[in-house]
Short mmCIF file of C-alpha atoms in Angstrom, two decimals:
data_model
loop_
_atom_site.label_atom_id
_atom_site.label_comp_id
_atom_site.label_asym_id
_atom_site.label_seq_id
_atom_site.Cartn_x
_atom_site.Cartn_y
_atom_site.Cartn_z
CA LYS A 1 89.62 82.81 129.37
CA PRO A 2 87.92 83.58 126.04
CA ASN A 3 84.61 82.20 126.98
CA ASN A 4 84.61 84.13 130.16
CA LEU A 5 85.50 87.29 128.40
CA LEU A 6 82.61 86.70 125.92
CA TYR A 7 80.24 86.23 128.86
CA ILE A 8 81.29 89.24 130.70
CA PHE A 9 81.01 91.41 127.55
CA SER A 10 77.31 90.07 126.72
CA GLU A 11 76.33 90.80 130.10
CA LEU A 12 77.89 94.48 129.91
CA ILE A 13 75.83 94.83 126.70
CA PHE A 14 72.70 93.53 128.17
CA ALA A 15 73.13 95.83 131.08
CA LEU A 16 73.69 98.84 129.04
CA ILE A 17 70.50 98.32 127.01
CA LEU A 18 68.49 97.89 130.22
CA PHE A 19 70.14 101.25 131.51
CA CYS A 20 69.19 103.00 128.41
CA VAL A 21 65.59 101.92 128.58
CA PHE A 22 64.98 102.86 132.31
CA VAL A 23 66.79 106.27 132.12
CA ASP A 24 65.29 107.46 128.71
CA TYR A 25 68.53 107.36 126.87
CA SER A 26 66.77 105.67 124.05
CA TYR A 27 66.17 108.90 122.18
CA ALA A 28 68.30 109.56 119.15
CA TYR A 29 68.20 113.23 118.96
CA THR A 30 71.22 115.48 119.42
CA GLY A 31 71.35 118.17 122.08
CA THR A 32 69.74 118.92 125.43
CA ILE A 33 67.25 121.39 126.82
CA THR A 34 67.87 123.10 130.27
CA ASN A 35 67.32 126.54 129.34
CA GLU A 36 65.00 128.75 127.18
CA GLY A 37 66.60 128.86 123.60
CA ASP A 38 68.12 125.41 123.71
CA VAL A 39 67.56 123.16 120.83
CA VAL A 40 67.33 119.39 120.10
CA GLU A 41 67.75 118.11 116.57
CA PHE A 42 66.66 115.15 114.72
CA PRO A 43 68.57 113.59 111.86
CA TYR A 44 67.39 111.11 109.39
CA THR A 45 67.35 107.63 111.27
CA SER A 46 64.50 105.68 109.64
CA THR A 47 62.75 105.36 112.95
CA ILE A 48 60.15 106.85 115.00
CA GLU A 49 61.73 109.08 117.57
CA SER A 50 60.15 110.53 120.65
CA PHE A 51 60.82 113.81 122.70
CA LYS A 52 59.78 114.32 126.32
CA ALA A 53 59.17 117.84 127.18
CA PRO A 54 61.47 118.64 130.22
CA TYR A 55 59.42 121.84 131.29
CA GLU A 56 55.80 123.06 130.56
CA GLY A 57 55.87 125.91 128.19
CA TYR A 58 56.19 126.81 124.54
CA TYR A 59 58.25 125.06 121.91
CA LEU A 60 59.03 125.92 118.56
CA LEU A 61 58.78 122.95 116.14
CA GLU A 62 60.57 122.98 112.62
CA THR A 63 60.46 120.08 110.06
CA TRP A 64 61.93 119.79 106.62
CA GLY A 65 60.73 117.12 104.22
CA ALA A 66 63.03 115.00 102.20
CA GLN A 67 64.06 115.37 98.57
CA GLY A 68 63.04 112.93 95.94
CA GLY A 69 65.58 110.73 94.12
CA SER A 70 67.80 112.43 91.73
CA VAL A 71 69.77 111.04 88.65
CA SER A 72 72.39 113.71 88.78
CA ASN A 73 73.09 117.24 89.59
CA THR A 74 71.21 118.56 86.56
CA TYR A 75 68.08 116.05 86.85
CA VAL A 76 67.35 116.58 90.53
CA GLY A 77 64.42 115.25 92.58
CA GLY A 78 61.90 117.51 94.14
CA TYR A 79 63.26 119.41 97.12
CA GLY A 80 61.71 118.84 100.67
CA GLY A 81 59.26 121.58 102.07
CA TYR A 82 59.82 123.51 105.40
CA SER A 83 57.06 123.75 108.07
CA THR A 84 57.01 125.49 111.47
CA GLY A 85 55.02 126.67 114.40
CA VAL A 86 54.78 126.81 118.18
CA VAL A 87 53.08 124.29 120.39
CA TYR A 88 52.29 124.27 124.16
CA LEU A 89 53.65 121.30 125.87
CA LYS A 90 53.10 120.12 129.55
CA ALA A 91 56.09 118.91 131.51
CA ASN A 92 56.96 115.20 130.42
CA GLN A 93 54.54 115.38 127.63
CA ILE A 94 55.65 113.11 124.90
CA VAL A 95 55.61 114.03 121.02
CA TYR A 96 56.75 111.75 118.25
CA VAL A 97 58.91 112.71 115.42
CA VAL A 98 59.31 111.00 112.22
CA VAL A 99 62.01 112.25 109.61
CA GLY A 100 61.51 111.55 106.04
CA GLY A 101 64.36 109.87 103.86
CA GLN A 102 65.49 110.76 100.41
CA GLY A 103 64.11 108.59 97.55
CA SER A 104 66.75 106.57 95.87
CA THR A 105 67.71 106.20 92.16
CA GLY A 106 68.76 103.45 89.74
CA MET A 107 68.67 101.93 86.34
CA ALA A 108 65.22 100.39 85.76
CA ASN A 109 65.32 98.18 82.62
CA VAL A 110 63.07 95.45 83.77
CA SER A 111 59.29 95.74 84.08
CA GLN A 112 59.11 95.66 87.96
CA ASN A 113 58.46 97.74 90.88
CA TYR A 114 61.92 98.71 92.42
CA GLY A 115 60.84 100.13 95.69
CA GLY A 116 63.23 103.03 96.45
CA GLY A 117 60.65 105.34 98.15
CA GLY A 118 61.89 107.43 101.13
CA TYR A 119 60.94 106.66 104.67
CA ASN A 120 57.62 108.02 105.85
CA GLY A 121 55.62 107.92 102.71
CA GLY A 122 58.00 108.42 99.63
CA GLY A 123 56.45 106.70 96.70
CA SER A 124 58.08 103.52 94.87
CA ARG A 125 59.88 103.84 91.44
CA ALA A 126 59.34 101.43 88.55
CA GLY A 127 60.95 100.35 85.37
CA TYR A 128 59.92 99.26 81.86
CA THR A 129 61.43 96.65 79.38
CA CYS A 130 62.16 99.25 76.77
CA GLY A 131 65.91 98.98 76.12
CA CYS A 132 66.06 102.78 76.73
CA ASN A 133 68.45 102.90 79.71
CA TYR A 134 65.79 104.39 81.98
CA GLN A 135 66.80 105.60 85.47
CA SER A 136 63.94 105.91 87.73
CA SER A 137 63.66 107.58 91.25
CA GLY A 138 61.58 107.11 94.27
CA GLY A 139 59.83 109.93 96.14
CA GLY A 140 61.18 111.62 99.37
CA GLY A 141 59.32 111.04 102.53
CA ALA A 142 57.59 113.68 104.79
CA THR A 143 58.75 114.86 108.11
CA HIS A 144 56.09 115.22 110.74
CA ILE A 145 55.67 115.79 114.65
CA ALA A 146 52.50 114.25 116.33
CA THR A 147 51.31 113.58 119.90
CA VAL A 148 50.57 109.95 118.52
CA SER A 149 53.14 107.47 117.45
CA GLY A 150 53.34 106.07 113.83
CA LEU A 151 54.28 106.66 110.23
CA LEU A 152 52.14 109.48 108.71
CA SER A 153 50.13 107.12 106.42
CA SER A 154 48.80 105.44 109.61
CA LEU A 155 47.43 108.59 111.23
CA SER A 156 44.52 109.19 108.88
CA SER A 157 41.97 108.87 111.71
CA TYR A 158 43.59 111.65 113.41
CA LYS A 159 43.58 114.26 110.89
CA GLY A 160 40.45 116.06 112.25
CA THR A 161 37.65 117.88 110.69
CA TYR A 162 37.92 119.84 107.38
CA THR A 163 36.35 123.39 107.32
CA SER A 164 36.44 125.71 104.33
CA GLU A 165 37.04 128.67 106.67
CA ARG A 166 40.39 127.12 107.84
CA GLY A 167 41.10 125.78 104.43
CA THR A 168 42.42 122.50 105.95
CA TYR A 169 41.80 119.90 108.65
CA ASP A 170 42.04 120.82 112.30
CA SER A 171 43.89 117.91 113.76
CA SER A 172 44.80 118.14 117.62
CA ASN A 173 47.30 115.14 117.33
CA ILE A 174 49.16 115.75 114.05
CA LEU A 175 50.89 118.87 114.89
CA LEU A 176 52.81 119.85 111.37
CA VAL A 177 53.92 118.12 108.22
CA ALA A 178 56.59 119.03 105.91
CA GLY A 179 56.17 117.73 102.32
CA GLY A 180 58.57 115.50 100.55
CA GLY A 181 59.63 115.90 96.72
CA GLY A 182 58.75 113.76 93.96
CA GLY A 183 61.47 111.49 92.36
CA ASN A 184 62.91 112.61 88.92
CA GLY A 185 64.05 110.03 86.51
CA TYR A 186 65.59 110.32 83.02
CA VAL A 187 65.66 108.27 79.69
CA VAL A 188 69.01 108.57 77.83
CA GLY A 189 68.20 110.16 74.55
CA GLY A 190 64.59 110.34 75.80
CA TRP A 191 62.02 112.62 77.31
CA ASN A 192 63.26 114.75 80.01
CA TYR A 193 65.55 117.71 79.27
CA ASN A 194 64.35 120.34 81.81
CA SER A 195 63.97 118.64 85.18
CA THR A 196 65.23 121.65 86.93
CA ARG A 197 61.69 122.40 87.47
CA ASN A 198 61.13 119.52 89.84
CA GLY A 199 58.17 118.45 91.92
CA ALA A 200 59.04 119.95 95.19
CA GLY A 201 57.21 119.31 98.57
CA GLY A 202 54.71 121.81 99.81
CA GLY A 203 53.36 124.09 101.35
CA CYS A 204 49.57 124.10 101.22
CA GLU A 205 50.24 122.48 97.91
CA GLY A 206 53.20 120.42 96.56
CA VAL A 207 54.49 121.33 93.09
CA ARG A 208 53.71 119.27 89.91
CA GLY A 209 56.44 117.40 88.24
CA GLN A 210 57.08 119.13 85.05
CA ALA A 211 58.73 116.75 82.60
CA ASP A 212 59.30 117.86 79.04
CA ASN A 213 56.88 115.08 77.92
CA SER A 214 54.03 116.80 79.86
CA ARG A 215 53.38 113.53 81.71
CA GLY A 216 54.79 114.89 85.24
CA GLY A 217 53.03 113.77 88.29
CA GLY A 218 50.38 115.83 90.17
CA TYR A 219 50.73 117.30 93.62
CA GLY A 220 49.10 116.94 97.07
CA THR A 221 47.05 119.51 98.46
CA GLN A 222 45.14 119.87 101.77
CA THR A 223 42.40 117.40 100.94
CA THR A 224 43.48 115.43 97.87
CA GLY A 225 46.59 113.44 96.63
CA SER A 226 47.82 110.03 96.07
CA GLY A 227 46.86 109.16 99.45
CA PHE A 228 47.02 110.37 103.07
CA GLY A 229 50.63 110.36 104.34
CA GLN A 230 51.75 108.59 101.00
CA GLY A 231 53.27 109.43 97.79
CA GLY A 232 52.14 107.67 94.62
CA ASN A 233 53.65 104.03 94.13
CA CYS A 234 54.53 102.93 90.80
CA GLY A 235 53.06 99.66 89.68
CA GLY A 236 55.18 96.79 88.32
CA SER A 237 55.59 97.90 84.90
CA GLY A 238 55.87 101.11 82.82
CA VAL A 239 58.28 104.05 83.20
CA CYS A 240 57.48 105.85 86.49
CA ASP A 241 58.97 107.58 89.48
CA GLY A 242 57.50 107.85 92.86
CA GLY A 243 55.42 110.65 94.40
CA GLY A 244 56.61 112.76 97.40
CA GLY A 245 55.24 111.99 100.70
CA GLY A 246 53.16 114.55 102.64
CA PHE A 247 49.97 115.24 104.39
CA PHE A 248 48.41 114.32 101.11
CA GLY A 249 51.05 112.62 98.86
CA GLY A 250 52.10 113.64 95.29
CA TYR A 251 51.39 111.39 92.36
CA THR A 252 53.58 109.33 90.28
CA GLY A 253 55.02 110.78 87.04
CA TYR A 254 57.09 109.95 83.90
CA ASP A 255 60.46 111.54 84.43
CA ASN A 256 59.14 113.68 87.26
CA ALA A 257 56.79 112.93 89.99
CA GLY A 258 54.69 115.44 92.06
CA GLY A 259 55.49 116.61 95.57
CA GLY A 260 53.41 116.08 98.59
CA SER A 261 51.61 118.90 100.61
CA GLY A 262 52.64 120.11 104.02
CA PHE A 263 50.50 121.07 107.14
CA ILE A 264 50.13 123.57 109.81
CA GLY A 265 46.42 123.41 110.51
CA SER A 266 46.35 121.74 113.82
CA GLN A 267 44.43 123.44 116.44
CA ASN A 268 47.34 123.02 118.82
CA LEU A 269 49.87 124.54 116.60
CA ILE A 270 50.13 128.44 116.93
CA SER A 271 52.02 131.70 116.13
CA TYR A 272 53.83 132.91 119.42
CA GLY A 273 55.95 135.99 119.82
CA SER A 274 58.16 136.49 116.69
CA TYR A 275 57.35 133.06 115.48
CA THR A 276 54.65 132.68 112.85
CA LYS A 277 53.42 129.35 111.88
CA SER A 278 54.05 128.84 108.11
CA MET A 279 55.28 126.66 105.41
CA TYR A 280 58.06 127.32 102.77
CA CYS A 281 58.38 125.45 99.55
CA TYR A 282 60.56 125.67 96.36
CA GLY A 283 58.69 126.94 93.50
CA CYS A 284 55.25 126.72 95.13
CA THR A 285 52.08 128.68 95.25
CA SER A 286 51.88 131.17 98.06
CA TYR A 287 48.95 131.53 100.54
CA SER A 288 48.34 133.99 103.22
CA GLN A 289 45.49 132.41 105.14
CA GLU A 290 46.63 131.62 108.75
CA HIS A 291 46.22 127.91 108.65
CA ILE A 292 47.71 127.36 105.25
CA ARG A 293 50.23 130.26 105.11
CA THR A 294 52.75 129.26 102.46
CA VAL A 295 55.84 131.19 101.15
CA ASN A 296 57.41 130.40 97.85
CA THR A 297 61.17 130.34 98.05
CA SER A 298 64.18 129.68 95.79
CA SER A 299 66.38 128.92 98.84
CA VAL A 300 67.79 125.54 98.97
CA ASN A 301 70.14 123.89 101.54
CA SER A 302 71.41 120.63 102.25
CA THR A 303 71.69 121.70 105.97
CA ALA A 304 68.52 122.21 107.64
CA THR A 305 67.91 125.98 107.52
CA SER A 306 64.95 127.89 108.59
CA TYR A 307 62.68 129.30 106.12
CA GLN A 308 64.42 127.25 103.27
CA ALA A 309 63.78 124.14 101.31
CA LYS A 310 65.95 121.20 101.93
CA SER A 311 67.87 118.75 99.71
CA GLY A 312 68.76 115.12 101.00
CA ASN A 313 67.28 113.71 103.91
CA GLY A 314 64.75 115.45 105.98
CA TYR A 315 65.25 117.04 109.54
CA ALA A 316 63.46 118.28 112.61
CA LYS A 317 64.27 120.57 115.49
CA ILE A 318 62.55 121.41 118.59
CA LYS A 319 63.36 124.68 120.65
CA LEU A 320 62.22 125.57 123.89
CA VAL A 321 61.00 129.17 123.70
CA LYS A 322 59.62 129.90 126.92
CA ILE A 323 59.31 128.15 130.37
CA MET A 324 55.91 128.81 132.03
CA ASP A 325 55.49 129.42 135.90
CA THR A 326 52.65 127.04 136.36
CA GLU A 327 52.10 128.20 140.21
CA SER A 328 51.31 131.75 138.89
CA ARG A 329 49.10 130.84 135.98
CA LEU A 330 45.32 131.60 135.99
CA GLU A 331 43.02 128.57 135.84
CA SER A 332 39.88 130.36 135.10
CA LEU A 333 38.38 133.77 135.20
CA SER A 334 34.74 134.86 135.52
CA VAL A 335 33.41 138.39 135.84
CA ALA A 336 29.76 139.40 137.09
CA ASN A 337 27.71 142.36 136.20
CA TYR A 338 30.12 143.47 133.52
CA ASN A 339 30.60 143.13 129.65
CA PHE A 340 33.60 140.57 129.34
CA ASN A 341 33.89 139.30 125.83
CA LYS A 342 37.54 138.61 125.80
CA SER A 343 38.83 134.99 125.12
CA PHE A 344 40.37 133.62 128.31
CA ASN A 345 43.99 132.90 128.03
CA PRO A 346 45.76 131.20 131.00
CA ASP A 347 49.04 133.17 130.20
CA THR A 348 47.35 136.61 130.10
CA TYR A 349 47.09 138.47 133.49
CA GLU A 350 45.45 141.48 132.70
CA TYR A 351 42.06 142.21 131.01
CA ASP A 352 40.14 145.24 130.13
CA ILE A 353 36.53 144.97 131.51
CA THR A 354 33.98 147.61 130.60
#
């Protein structure tokens, strides 16, 4: 009977939901990790995802921020930045992955806030009653990985302490951030004729929106921006594009908003083996210091590619680099009557003692 079939179907759906909850199949990433070198990938889902480490060991983290909204292939939003580094996780330790969404674009001929900011901190766009056929764009969202759950803008209390020697904060909870790009608008017959110089996401710093009218938006840095984890939101009136999300978000702009900054300063994010913790961004300023290391790149890809900026939505990957044999690891080391000034590392088994 139809009623019986409907009842049976609803019970099956309920049972499937319970099954997913209790056996940890609620994760939306693709791939599995069973051996060193295996990778799980996190496409954009507009939700906070979680990853439970199956083994104790070293994991490579890679994040790409989202692009700001684009009017066309000529007037493109700022590209998302790329951040990477290695973290040591205990077995069953959970990290949270939040992938940024691309900002949206549309006609904006009425004085109001149109929303349109990308998920995880992309700033909203606005229009203006000007009869000028203005197309405005929202900013792209940042992509981050942390040991605490939440959108980046809600994690300000976890950013740690800033030191001039480090050049950034030393958060133990926010592991890394890839900045989102600023939105790029256009007025038909109006101001912006050179928007290929878009406000890309960072990097130690984002990139300034560079509209021809000299009213592009400013960028986020390691200490300043439109807000922590949030690109600049346009108000209810005025020609305006949303800033890119980031560690600190980019500012709003007229025809080209600024990009948000990236972040690799966490005290728990390291370089390991052939992997160097670093950030890459399109058209940005390069820095060589360890905790703000930034490389300027002209490479952009819609597919998440290591060491390249990204168009479209953000992305994230986690790769198991090395499984540690916890039974053979040193727990501590002490030396009596000798000069021992080496830093203790539980994965180092030989020390020179003089």
